[in-house]
Amino acid sequence: MGYEFQVVVDCADPHTQADWWAEALGWEVEPQDEDFIRTMVAQGHASEDDTTTHRGKLVWKIGTAIRHPERPRVLFQLVPEAKTVKNRLHLDIRVGDERRAAEVERLTELGAKPLHEGRQGPFSWVTMADPEGNEFCVA
């Protein structure tokens, strides 16, 4: 039996990170239901401190997710501590040798930072950092 899973990314600004990754991957940010959030606050199940406003909409402060119909969900979750060391898990964006340079350029224009190039046998990639410094590879 297999299990479904989602990938969770700890971050300082989950809504901005979700926006960035949705743009980077061509996915969409999951909509949040403002009426539901207001109802949860009104009924005492949550407080105003559990919410924030992002792009003019009421959202849960703790996080948000991006989705694609054929891929695992990626959740961006608020954490109090800053990133201090290399990721133990990272995403690879697989575009192929012929598109790698253009994709690295596009992601750099979106705010990513190229870190280094790698190669193992016939495989090569560029390791980059997203706007909060989380490493990922373009292969």
Short mmCIF file of N, CA and C in Angstrom, two decimals:
data_model
loop_
_atom_site.label_atom_id
_atom_site.label_comp_id
_atom_site.label_asym_id
_atom_site.label_seq_id
_atom_site.Cartn_x
_atom_site.Cartn_y
_atom_site.Cartn_z
N MET A 1 0.84 -1.17 0.00
CA MET A 1 0.00 0.00 0.00
C MET A 1 0.89 1.24 0.00
N GLY A 2 0.60 2.17 -0.88
CA GLY A 2 1.34 3.42 -0.93
C GLY A 2 0.58 4.52 -0.21
N TYR A 3 1.29 5.55 0.16
CA TYR A 3 0.69 6.68 0.86
C TYR A 3 0.75 7.93 0.02
N GLU A 4 -0.22 8.80 0.19
CA GLU A 4 -0.15 10.13 -0.40
C GLU A 4 0.71 10.98 0.52
N PHE A 5 1.34 12.00 -0.03
CA PHE A 5 2.14 12.90 0.80
C PHE A 5 2.11 14.29 0.21
N GLN A 6 2.52 15.24 1.03
CA GLN A 6 2.76 16.59 0.57
C GLN A 6 4.16 16.96 1.03
N VAL A 7 4.77 17.88 0.36
CA VAL A 7 6.07 18.41 0.75
C VAL A 7 5.80 19.68 1.54
N VAL A 8 6.48 19.85 2.68
CA VAL A 8 6.30 21.03 3.52
C VAL A 8 7.61 21.80 3.56
N VAL A 9 7.52 23.10 3.30
CA VAL A 9 8.68 23.98 3.34
C VAL A 9 8.51 24.95 4.49
N ASP A 10 9.43 24.91 5.47
CA ASP A 10 9.41 25.88 6.56
C ASP A 10 9.94 27.21 6.03
N CYS A 11 9.31 28.31 6.43
CA CYS A 11 9.75 29.60 5.91
C CYS A 11 9.29 30.74 6.80
N ALA A 12 9.87 31.91 6.57
CA ALA A 12 9.54 33.11 7.33
C ALA A 12 8.31 33.83 6.76
N ASP A 13 8.08 33.70 5.47
CA ASP A 13 6.97 34.38 4.80
C ASP A 13 6.29 33.40 3.85
N PRO A 14 5.42 32.53 4.38
CA PRO A 14 4.86 31.46 3.55
C PRO A 14 4.08 31.94 2.34
N HIS A 15 3.36 33.04 2.45
CA HIS A 15 2.53 33.48 1.33
C HIS A 15 3.39 34.01 0.18
N THR A 16 4.43 34.73 0.50
CA THR A 16 5.34 35.22 -0.55
C THR A 16 6.11 34.06 -1.17
N GLN A 17 6.53 33.10 -0.34
CA GLN A 17 7.22 31.92 -0.86
C GLN A 17 6.30 31.12 -1.78
N ALA A 18 5.05 30.94 -1.38
CA ALA A 18 4.10 30.20 -2.23
C ALA A 18 3.89 30.92 -3.56
N ASP A 19 3.77 32.24 -3.51
CA ASP A 19 3.64 33.00 -4.76
C ASP A 19 4.84 32.76 -5.66
N TRP A 20 6.04 32.83 -5.06
CA TRP A 20 7.27 32.67 -5.84
C TRP A 20 7.34 31.28 -6.47
N TRP A 21 7.11 30.25 -5.66
CA TRP A 21 7.21 28.88 -6.17
C TRP A 21 6.10 28.56 -7.18
N ALA A 22 4.91 29.10 -6.99
CA ALA A 22 3.84 28.90 -7.97
C ALA A 22 4.26 29.48 -9.31
N GLU A 23 4.86 30.66 -9.29
CA GLU A 23 5.34 31.27 -10.53
C GLU A 23 6.50 30.46 -11.11
N ALA A 24 7.41 30.02 -10.26
CA ALA A 24 8.58 29.26 -10.73
C ALA A 24 8.18 27.95 -11.39
N LEU A 25 7.19 27.27 -10.82
CA LEU A 25 6.79 25.95 -11.32
C LEU A 25 5.62 25.98 -12.30
N GLY A 26 4.96 27.14 -12.43
CA GLY A 26 3.77 27.20 -13.28
C GLY A 26 2.58 26.52 -12.62
N TRP A 27 2.54 26.52 -11.29
CA TRP A 27 1.44 25.94 -10.53
C TRP A 27 0.52 27.06 -10.06
N GLU A 28 -0.45 26.73 -9.19
CA GLU A 28 -1.32 27.76 -8.64
C GLU A 28 -1.29 27.71 -7.12
N VAL A 29 -1.46 28.88 -6.51
CA VAL A 29 -1.61 28.96 -5.07
C VAL A 29 -3.04 28.55 -4.74
N GLU A 30 -3.19 27.66 -3.77
CA GLU A 30 -4.53 27.24 -3.37
C GLU A 30 -5.28 28.43 -2.79
N PRO A 31 -6.51 28.65 -3.23
CA PRO A 31 -7.29 29.74 -2.66
C PRO A 31 -7.68 29.42 -1.21
N GLN A 32 -7.78 30.45 -0.40
CA GLN A 32 -8.27 30.29 0.97
C GLN A 32 -9.64 30.96 1.05
N ASP A 33 -10.51 30.39 1.85
CA ASP A 33 -11.89 30.84 1.97
C ASP A 33 -12.01 31.90 3.07
N GLU A 34 -12.09 33.17 2.67
CA GLU A 34 -12.16 34.28 3.63
C GLU A 34 -13.39 34.15 4.54
N ASP A 35 -14.53 33.75 4.00
CA ASP A 35 -15.74 33.61 4.81
C ASP A 35 -15.55 32.54 5.88
N PHE A 36 -14.93 31.43 5.52
CA PHE A 36 -14.66 30.36 6.49
C PHE A 36 -13.72 30.86 7.59
N ILE A 37 -12.68 31.58 7.20
CA ILE A 37 -11.74 32.12 8.19
C ILE A 37 -12.46 33.06 9.15
N ARG A 38 -13.27 33.95 8.61
CA ARG A 38 -14.03 34.89 9.45
C ARG A 38 -14.97 34.13 10.41
N THR A 39 -15.61 33.08 9.91
CA THR A 39 -16.50 32.27 10.74
C THR A 39 -15.73 31.60 11.87
N MET A 40 -14.57 31.06 11.59
CA MET A 40 -13.76 30.41 12.62
C MET A 40 -13.34 31.41 13.70
N VAL A 41 -13.01 32.64 13.30
CA VAL A 41 -12.66 33.67 14.27
C VAL A 41 -13.90 34.07 15.08
N ALA A 42 -15.02 34.29 14.41
CA ALA A 42 -16.25 34.71 15.09
C ALA A 42 -16.73 33.66 16.10
N GLN A 43 -16.52 32.38 15.78
CA GLN A 43 -16.97 31.30 16.67
C GLN A 43 -15.94 30.97 17.75
N GLY A 44 -14.80 31.67 17.74
CA GLY A 44 -13.79 31.45 18.77
C GLY A 44 -12.85 30.28 18.51
N HIS A 45 -12.93 29.67 17.33
CA HIS A 45 -12.04 28.55 16.99
C HIS A 45 -10.67 29.03 16.54
N ALA A 46 -10.55 30.31 16.26
CA ALA A 46 -9.30 30.94 15.86
C ALA A 46 -9.37 32.38 16.33
N SER A 47 -8.24 33.05 16.29
CA SER A 47 -8.22 34.46 16.69
C SER A 47 -7.72 35.31 15.52
N GLU A 48 -7.88 36.60 15.65
CA GLU A 48 -7.37 37.52 14.62
C GLU A 48 -5.86 37.33 14.44
N ASP A 49 -5.16 36.97 15.53
CA ASP A 49 -3.71 36.74 15.45
C ASP A 49 -3.36 35.54 14.58
N ASP A 50 -4.32 34.67 14.30
CA ASP A 50 -4.10 33.51 13.44
C ASP A 50 -4.23 33.86 11.96
N THR A 51 -4.60 35.11 11.67
CA THR A 51 -4.84 35.53 10.30
C THR A 51 -3.89 36.66 9.90
N THR A 52 -3.84 36.90 8.62
CA THR A 52 -3.10 38.03 8.07
C THR A 52 -3.77 38.39 6.75
N THR A 53 -3.33 39.46 6.16
CA THR A 53 -3.83 39.86 4.85
C THR A 53 -2.69 39.72 3.86
N HIS A 54 -2.96 39.06 2.75
CA HIS A 54 -1.97 38.89 1.69
C HIS A 54 -2.64 39.23 0.36
N ARG A 55 -2.04 40.18 -0.35
CA ARG A 55 -2.60 40.64 -1.63
C ARG A 55 -4.07 41.05 -1.49
N GLY A 56 -4.37 41.69 -0.35
CA GLY A 56 -5.71 42.22 -0.12
C GLY A 56 -6.73 41.21 0.34
N LYS A 57 -6.32 39.97 0.64
CA LYS A 57 -7.27 38.94 1.06
C LYS A 57 -6.90 38.41 2.44
N LEU A 58 -7.92 38.07 3.21
CA LEU A 58 -7.73 37.47 4.52
C LEU A 58 -7.29 36.02 4.33
N VAL A 59 -6.18 35.63 4.99
CA VAL A 59 -5.64 34.28 4.87
C VAL A 59 -5.17 33.81 6.24
N TRP A 60 -4.96 32.51 6.36
CA TRP A 60 -4.35 31.97 7.58
C TRP A 60 -2.89 32.37 7.60
N LYS A 61 -2.44 32.89 8.72
CA LYS A 61 -1.06 33.36 8.86
C LYS A 61 -0.06 32.20 8.77
N ILE A 62 -0.40 31.05 9.29
CA ILE A 62 0.54 29.94 9.43
C ILE A 62 1.02 29.37 8.10
N GLY A 63 0.24 29.57 7.02
CA GLY A 63 0.75 29.03 5.77
C GLY A 63 -0.26 28.96 4.65
N THR A 64 0.26 28.48 3.55
CA THR A 64 -0.54 28.31 2.34
C THR A 64 0.15 27.27 1.47
N ALA A 65 -0.55 26.80 0.46
CA ALA A 65 0.00 25.73 -0.38
C ALA A 65 -0.11 26.09 -1.85
N ILE A 66 0.69 25.38 -2.63
CA ILE A 66 0.56 25.45 -4.09
C ILE A 66 0.19 24.06 -4.57
N ARG A 67 -0.45 24.03 -5.73
CA ARG A 67 -0.92 22.73 -6.22
C ARG A 67 -0.81 22.64 -7.74
N HIS A 68 -0.77 21.39 -8.15
CA HIS A 68 -0.80 21.00 -9.56
C HIS A 68 -1.63 19.72 -9.59
N PRO A 69 -2.50 19.52 -10.57
CA PRO A 69 -3.40 18.36 -10.53
C PRO A 69 -2.69 17.01 -10.57
N GLU A 70 -1.45 16.97 -11.03
CA GLU A 70 -0.76 15.68 -11.17
C GLU A 70 0.46 15.54 -10.27
N ARG A 71 0.64 16.44 -9.30
CA ARG A 71 1.82 16.43 -8.47
C ARG A 71 1.44 16.53 -7.00
N PRO A 72 2.35 16.13 -6.09
CA PRO A 72 2.07 16.32 -4.66
C PRO A 72 1.97 17.80 -4.31
N ARG A 73 1.09 18.10 -3.40
CA ARG A 73 0.89 19.46 -2.88
C ARG A 73 2.16 19.91 -2.16
N VAL A 74 2.47 21.20 -2.24
CA VAL A 74 3.59 21.78 -1.51
C VAL A 74 3.02 22.84 -0.57
N LEU A 75 3.24 22.63 0.72
CA LEU A 75 2.74 23.53 1.76
C LEU A 75 3.89 24.40 2.26
N PHE A 76 3.66 25.70 2.36
CA PHE A 76 4.64 26.63 2.91
C PHE A 76 4.14 27.03 4.29
N GLN A 77 4.96 26.74 5.29
CA GLN A 77 4.55 26.84 6.68
C GLN A 77 5.43 27.83 7.44
N LEU A 78 4.79 28.72 8.19
CA LEU A 78 5.49 29.72 8.99
C LEU A 78 6.23 29.06 10.15
N VAL A 79 7.51 29.40 10.29
CA VAL A 79 8.30 28.97 11.45
C VAL A 79 9.03 30.18 12.01
N PRO A 80 9.31 30.18 13.30
CA PRO A 80 9.94 31.36 13.91
C PRO A 80 11.43 31.50 13.63
N GLU A 81 12.10 30.39 13.40
CA GLU A 81 13.55 30.46 13.23
C GLU A 81 13.94 30.63 11.77
N ALA A 82 15.07 31.30 11.55
CA ALA A 82 15.59 31.50 10.20
C ALA A 82 16.34 30.24 9.75
N LYS A 83 16.46 30.08 8.45
CA LYS A 83 17.25 28.99 7.89
C LYS A 83 18.71 29.25 8.23
N THR A 84 19.40 28.23 8.74
CA THR A 84 20.79 28.43 9.15
C THR A 84 21.78 27.49 8.47
N VAL A 85 21.32 26.36 7.95
CA VAL A 85 22.23 25.40 7.33
C VAL A 85 21.63 24.90 6.02
N LYS A 86 22.42 24.13 5.29
CA LYS A 86 21.97 23.55 4.02
C LYS A 86 20.74 22.67 4.23
N ASN A 87 19.83 22.72 3.27
CA ASN A 87 18.64 21.86 3.30
C ASN A 87 19.06 20.40 3.29
N ARG A 88 18.32 19.56 4.00
CA ARG A 88 18.52 18.12 3.93
C ARG A 88 17.62 17.49 2.87
N LEU A 89 16.67 18.24 2.37
CA LEU A 89 15.77 17.81 1.31
C LEU A 89 15.59 19.01 0.39
N HIS A 90 15.60 18.77 -0.91
CA HIS A 90 15.37 19.89 -1.83
C HIS A 90 14.61 19.41 -3.05
N LEU A 91 14.08 20.36 -3.80
CA LEU A 91 13.36 20.06 -5.02
C LEU A 91 14.30 20.16 -6.21
N ASP A 92 14.10 19.30 -7.19
CA ASP A 92 14.78 19.40 -8.48
C ASP A 92 13.75 19.79 -9.52
N ILE A 93 14.04 20.85 -10.25
CA ILE A 93 13.19 21.25 -11.37
C ILE A 93 13.87 20.66 -12.60
N ARG A 94 13.21 19.70 -13.23
CA ARG A 94 13.83 18.96 -14.34
C ARG A 94 13.32 19.52 -15.67
N VAL A 95 14.20 20.21 -16.38
CA VAL A 95 13.82 20.84 -17.64
C VAL A 95 14.61 20.31 -18.83
N GLY A 96 15.69 19.58 -18.58
CA GLY A 96 16.52 19.05 -19.66
C GLY A 96 17.68 19.97 -19.99
N ASP A 97 18.71 19.38 -20.57
CA ASP A 97 19.94 20.12 -20.90
C ASP A 97 19.68 21.33 -21.79
N GLU A 98 18.80 21.15 -22.77
CA GLU A 98 18.58 22.22 -23.76
C GLU A 98 17.85 23.43 -23.18
N ARG A 99 17.13 23.27 -22.07
CA ARG A 99 16.38 24.38 -21.48
C ARG A 99 16.97 24.91 -20.17
N ARG A 100 18.02 24.25 -19.67
CA ARG A 100 18.54 24.58 -18.34
C ARG A 100 18.99 26.03 -18.23
N ALA A 101 19.81 26.50 -19.15
CA ALA A 101 20.34 27.87 -19.06
C ALA A 101 19.22 28.90 -19.08
N ALA A 102 18.23 28.71 -19.94
CA ALA A 102 17.11 29.66 -20.01
C ALA A 102 16.29 29.62 -18.72
N GLU A 103 16.12 28.44 -18.15
CA GLU A 103 15.35 28.32 -16.91
C GLU A 103 16.09 28.95 -15.74
N VAL A 104 17.39 28.76 -15.68
CA VAL A 104 18.20 29.39 -14.64
C VAL A 104 18.09 30.91 -14.76
N GLU A 105 18.14 31.42 -15.97
CA GLU A 105 18.01 32.86 -16.19
C GLU A 105 16.62 33.35 -15.76
N ARG A 106 15.58 32.62 -16.12
CA ARG A 106 14.21 33.01 -15.76
C ARG A 106 14.04 33.02 -14.24
N LEU A 107 14.52 31.98 -13.57
CA LEU A 107 14.38 31.90 -12.12
C LEU A 107 15.21 32.96 -11.41
N THR A 108 16.36 33.30 -11.98
CA THR A 108 17.18 34.38 -11.42
C THR A 108 16.44 35.70 -11.52
N GLU A 109 15.78 35.94 -12.64
CA GLU A 109 14.98 37.16 -12.80
C GLU A 109 13.82 37.21 -11.82
N LEU A 110 13.31 36.03 -11.40
CA LEU A 110 12.22 35.98 -10.42
C LEU A 110 12.72 36.17 -8.98
N GLY A 111 14.05 36.13 -8.79
CA GLY A 111 14.60 36.35 -7.45
C GLY A 111 15.43 35.23 -6.89
N ALA A 112 15.63 34.15 -7.65
CA ALA A 112 16.51 33.07 -7.19
C ALA A 112 17.97 33.47 -7.39
N LYS A 113 18.85 32.77 -6.69
CA LYS A 113 20.28 33.05 -6.78
C LYS A 113 21.01 31.77 -7.19
N PRO A 114 21.75 31.79 -8.32
CA PRO A 114 22.55 30.63 -8.67
C PRO A 114 23.68 30.44 -7.65
N LEU A 115 23.89 29.20 -7.20
CA LEU A 115 24.93 28.92 -6.21
C LEU A 115 26.14 28.23 -6.83
N HIS A 116 25.90 27.14 -7.57
CA HIS A 116 27.01 26.44 -8.23
C HIS A 116 26.46 25.45 -9.25
N GLU A 117 27.35 25.00 -10.12
CA GLU A 117 27.00 23.98 -11.11
C GLU A 117 27.57 22.65 -10.67
N GLY A 118 26.83 21.59 -10.97
CA GLY A 118 27.28 20.25 -10.60
C GLY A 118 27.21 19.31 -11.79
N ARG A 119 27.97 18.24 -11.69
CA ARG A 119 27.99 17.25 -12.76
C ARG A 119 28.35 15.90 -12.16
N GLN A 120 27.67 14.86 -12.63
CA GLN A 120 28.01 13.49 -12.27
C GLN A 120 27.75 12.63 -13.49
N GLY A 121 28.81 12.13 -14.07
CA GLY A 121 28.69 11.37 -15.31
C GLY A 121 28.02 12.22 -16.38
N PRO A 122 26.98 11.71 -17.02
CA PRO A 122 26.31 12.47 -18.08
C PRO A 122 25.30 13.50 -17.55
N PHE A 123 25.11 13.56 -16.24
CA PHE A 123 24.09 14.43 -15.66
C PHE A 123 24.72 15.73 -15.14
N SER A 124 24.04 16.83 -15.41
CA SER A 124 24.52 18.11 -14.88
C SER A 124 23.32 18.91 -14.38
N TRP A 125 23.59 19.87 -13.49
CA TRP A 125 22.55 20.67 -12.88
C TRP A 125 23.15 21.97 -12.37
N VAL A 126 22.26 22.89 -12.03
CA VAL A 126 22.64 24.14 -11.38
C VAL A 126 21.90 24.18 -10.04
N THR A 127 22.65 24.33 -8.96
CA THR A 127 22.05 24.49 -7.64
C THR A 127 21.78 25.98 -7.44
N MET A 128 20.56 26.29 -7.01
CA MET A 128 20.14 27.66 -6.81
C MET A 128 19.51 27.80 -5.42
N ALA A 129 19.26 29.04 -5.01
CA ALA A 129 18.55 29.31 -3.76
C ALA A 129 17.33 30.16 -4.07
N ASP A 130 16.20 29.82 -3.45
CA ASP A 130 15.00 30.63 -3.63
C ASP A 130 15.14 31.93 -2.82
N PRO A 131 14.16 32.83 -2.85
CA PRO A 131 14.31 34.11 -2.15
C PRO A 131 14.57 34.02 -0.65
N GLU A 132 14.24 32.89 0.00
CA GLU A 132 14.55 32.74 1.42
C GLU A 132 15.80 31.90 1.65
N GLY A 133 16.49 31.52 0.58
CA GLY A 133 17.74 30.80 0.71
C GLY A 133 17.63 29.28 0.67
N ASN A 134 16.43 28.73 0.41
CA ASN A 134 16.26 27.29 0.30
C ASN A 134 16.85 26.81 -1.02
N GLU A 135 17.71 25.80 -0.94
CA GLU A 135 18.36 25.30 -2.15
C GLU A 135 17.39 24.43 -2.98
N PHE A 136 17.59 24.51 -4.28
CA PHE A 136 16.90 23.63 -5.22
C PHE A 136 17.80 23.51 -6.43
N CYS A 137 17.55 22.52 -7.27
CA CYS A 137 18.38 22.31 -8.45
C CYS A 137 17.56 22.43 -9.71
N VAL A 138 18.20 22.91 -10.77
CA VAL A 138 17.61 22.93 -12.09
C VAL A 138 18.42 21.94 -12.91
N ALA A 139 17.76 20.87 -13.32
CA ALA A 139 18.45 19.78 -14.02
C ALA A 139 17.88 19.57 -15.40
#
